[in-house]
Coordinates of C-alpha atoms in Angstrom, one line a residue:
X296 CA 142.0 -150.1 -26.8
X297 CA 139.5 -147.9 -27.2
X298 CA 137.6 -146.7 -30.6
X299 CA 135.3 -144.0 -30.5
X300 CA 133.6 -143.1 -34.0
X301 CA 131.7 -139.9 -35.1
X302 CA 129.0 -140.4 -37.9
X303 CA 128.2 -136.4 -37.6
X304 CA 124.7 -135.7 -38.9
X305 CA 125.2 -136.9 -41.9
X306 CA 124.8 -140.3 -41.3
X307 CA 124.7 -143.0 -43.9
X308 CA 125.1 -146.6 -43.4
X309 CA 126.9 -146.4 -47.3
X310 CA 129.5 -144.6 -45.8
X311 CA 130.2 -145.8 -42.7
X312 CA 133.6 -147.5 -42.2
X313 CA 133.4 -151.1 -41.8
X314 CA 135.1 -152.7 -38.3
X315 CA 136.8 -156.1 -38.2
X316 CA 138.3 -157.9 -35.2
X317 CA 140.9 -160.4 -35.4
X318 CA 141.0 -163.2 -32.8
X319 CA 144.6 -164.0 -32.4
X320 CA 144.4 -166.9 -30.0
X321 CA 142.0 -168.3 -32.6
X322 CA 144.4 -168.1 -35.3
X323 CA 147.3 -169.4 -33.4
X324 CA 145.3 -172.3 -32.4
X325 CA 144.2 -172.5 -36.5
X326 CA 147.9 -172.5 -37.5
X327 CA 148.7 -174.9 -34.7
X328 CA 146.3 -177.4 -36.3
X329 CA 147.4 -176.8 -40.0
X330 CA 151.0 -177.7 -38.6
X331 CA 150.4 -181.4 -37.3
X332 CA 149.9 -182.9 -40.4
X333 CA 152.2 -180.5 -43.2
X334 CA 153.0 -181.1 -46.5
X335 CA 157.0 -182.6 -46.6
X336 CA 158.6 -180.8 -49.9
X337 CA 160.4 -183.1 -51.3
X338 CA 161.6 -180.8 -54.8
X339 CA 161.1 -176.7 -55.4
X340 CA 161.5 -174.8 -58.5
X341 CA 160.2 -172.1 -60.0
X342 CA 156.3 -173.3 -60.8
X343 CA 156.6 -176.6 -59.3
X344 CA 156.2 -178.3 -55.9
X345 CA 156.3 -181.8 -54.9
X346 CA 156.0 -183.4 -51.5
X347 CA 154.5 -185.7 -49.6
X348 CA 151.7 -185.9 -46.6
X349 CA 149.6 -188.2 -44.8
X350 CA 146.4 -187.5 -44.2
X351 CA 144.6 -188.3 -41.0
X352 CA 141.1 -187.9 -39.3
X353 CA 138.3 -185.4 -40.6
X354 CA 141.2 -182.6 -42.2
X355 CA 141.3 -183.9 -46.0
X356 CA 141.5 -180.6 -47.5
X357 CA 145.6 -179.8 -48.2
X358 CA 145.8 -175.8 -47.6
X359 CA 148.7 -174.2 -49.0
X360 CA 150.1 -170.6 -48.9
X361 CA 150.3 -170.6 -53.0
X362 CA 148.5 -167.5 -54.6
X363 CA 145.5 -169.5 -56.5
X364 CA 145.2 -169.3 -60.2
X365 CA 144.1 -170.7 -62.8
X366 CA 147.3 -171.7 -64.2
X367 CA 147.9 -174.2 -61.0
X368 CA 147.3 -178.3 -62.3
X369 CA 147.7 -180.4 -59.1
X370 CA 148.6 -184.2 -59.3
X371 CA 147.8 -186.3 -56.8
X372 CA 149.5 -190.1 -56.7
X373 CA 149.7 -189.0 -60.0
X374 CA 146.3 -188.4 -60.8
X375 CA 144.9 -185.0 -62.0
X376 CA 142.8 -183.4 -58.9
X377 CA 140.0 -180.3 -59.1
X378 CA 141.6 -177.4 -57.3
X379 CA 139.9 -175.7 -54.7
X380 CA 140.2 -171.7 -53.7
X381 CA 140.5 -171.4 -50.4
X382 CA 140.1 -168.5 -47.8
X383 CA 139.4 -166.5 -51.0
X384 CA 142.3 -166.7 -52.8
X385 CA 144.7 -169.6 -51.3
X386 CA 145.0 -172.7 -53.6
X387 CA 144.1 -176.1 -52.0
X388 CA 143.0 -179.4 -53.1
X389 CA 140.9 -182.2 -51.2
X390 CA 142.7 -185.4 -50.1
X391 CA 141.1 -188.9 -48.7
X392 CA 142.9 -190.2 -46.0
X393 CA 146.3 -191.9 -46.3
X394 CA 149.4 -191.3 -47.4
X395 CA 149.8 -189.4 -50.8
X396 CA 152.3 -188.1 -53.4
X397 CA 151.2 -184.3 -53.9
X398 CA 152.8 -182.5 -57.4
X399 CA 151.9 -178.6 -58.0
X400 CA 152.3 -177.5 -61.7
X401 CA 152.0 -174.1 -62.8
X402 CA 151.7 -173.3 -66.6
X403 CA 150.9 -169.6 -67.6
X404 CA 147.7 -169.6 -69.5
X405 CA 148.1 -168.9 -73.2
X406 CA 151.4 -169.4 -73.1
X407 CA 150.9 -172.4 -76.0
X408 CA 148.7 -170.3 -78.5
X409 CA 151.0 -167.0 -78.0
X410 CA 154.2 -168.9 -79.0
X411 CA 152.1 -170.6 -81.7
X412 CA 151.5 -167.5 -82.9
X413 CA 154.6 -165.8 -82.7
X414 CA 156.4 -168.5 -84.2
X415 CA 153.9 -168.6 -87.4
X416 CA 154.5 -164.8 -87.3
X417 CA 157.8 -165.4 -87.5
X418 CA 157.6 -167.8 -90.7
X419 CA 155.6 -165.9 -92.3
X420 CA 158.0 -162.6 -91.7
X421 CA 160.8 -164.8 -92.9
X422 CA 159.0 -166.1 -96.1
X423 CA 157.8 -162.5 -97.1
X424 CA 161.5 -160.8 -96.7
X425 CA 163.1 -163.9 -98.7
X426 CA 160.4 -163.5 -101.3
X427 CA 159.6 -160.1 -101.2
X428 CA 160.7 -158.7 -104.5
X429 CA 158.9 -161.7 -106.0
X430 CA 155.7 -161.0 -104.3
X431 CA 155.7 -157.4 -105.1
X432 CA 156.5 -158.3 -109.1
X433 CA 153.4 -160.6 -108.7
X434 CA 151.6 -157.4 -107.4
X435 CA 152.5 -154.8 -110.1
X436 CA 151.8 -158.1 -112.7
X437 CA 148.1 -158.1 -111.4
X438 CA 147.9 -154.5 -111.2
X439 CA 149.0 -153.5 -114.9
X440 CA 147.0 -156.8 -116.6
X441 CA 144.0 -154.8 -114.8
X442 CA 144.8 -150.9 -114.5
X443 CA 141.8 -149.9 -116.0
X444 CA 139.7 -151.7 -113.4
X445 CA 141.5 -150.8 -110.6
X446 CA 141.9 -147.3 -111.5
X447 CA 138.0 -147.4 -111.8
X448 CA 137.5 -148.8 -108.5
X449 CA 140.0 -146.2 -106.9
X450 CA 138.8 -143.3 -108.1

């Protein structure tokens, strides 16, 4: 394969369209590794993974294929772990050698305040229509005992 590329006389180093090679005997040899020592799912639902995998020699990082966000909580032998981002944007976590239990948990940030929120919305909606007709008695009460001031401040 050939590439030829013409700058013109313009030329601006700004401008000038970036060029990447890919190695693919590199990466097969890459994927080859990742794949002796994999991760053994042992359940899979929608925002959680669980398996198994034993770790041996100098690879302690566990790379996965999930998108990392911030949402992601990883349990290892059933102990919270720091997760890592990893080949910017994969989500991994680091491992010591031996045999562990791996959990993935995904929880969508916010998701606790907005239903906290929504449900106090909620009670609040409720309480005004039940007592609606009250509250807007107590209203009109305050505003005739004091129409002269708030006229004053309207106008």
């Amino acid at each position: 394969i050939e590439l030829e590329i013409d700058a013109g006389t313009d030329f601006n180093l700004v401008n000038f369209p970036l060029v990447y090679s890919f190695d693919l005997n590199a990466f097969k040899t890459h994927i080859e590794e990742l794949k002796k020592d994999p991760m053994n799912v042992v359940e899979y639902k929608d925002g959680y993974v669980r398996g198994k995998v034993n770790v041996t020699g100098e690879k302690t990082v566990l790379f996965t294929s999930i998108p990392y966000e911030k949402g992601w909580q990883v349990n290892v032998d059933g102990k919270k772990q720091d997760t890592l981002q990893l080949a910017e944007g994969l989500l991994g976590v680091q491992l010591s050698t031996g045999e562990h239990e791996v959990e993935f948990i995904y929880r969508v940030p916010g998701l606790t305040l907005g239903s906290l929120i929504s449900f106090a919305s909620l009670l609040l909606a409720i309480f005004y229509y039940r007592s609606r007709h009250k509250i807007d008695r107590m209203i009109a009460d305050i505003y005739l005992d004091h129409e002269e001031v708030w006229n004053y401040l309207i106008k």
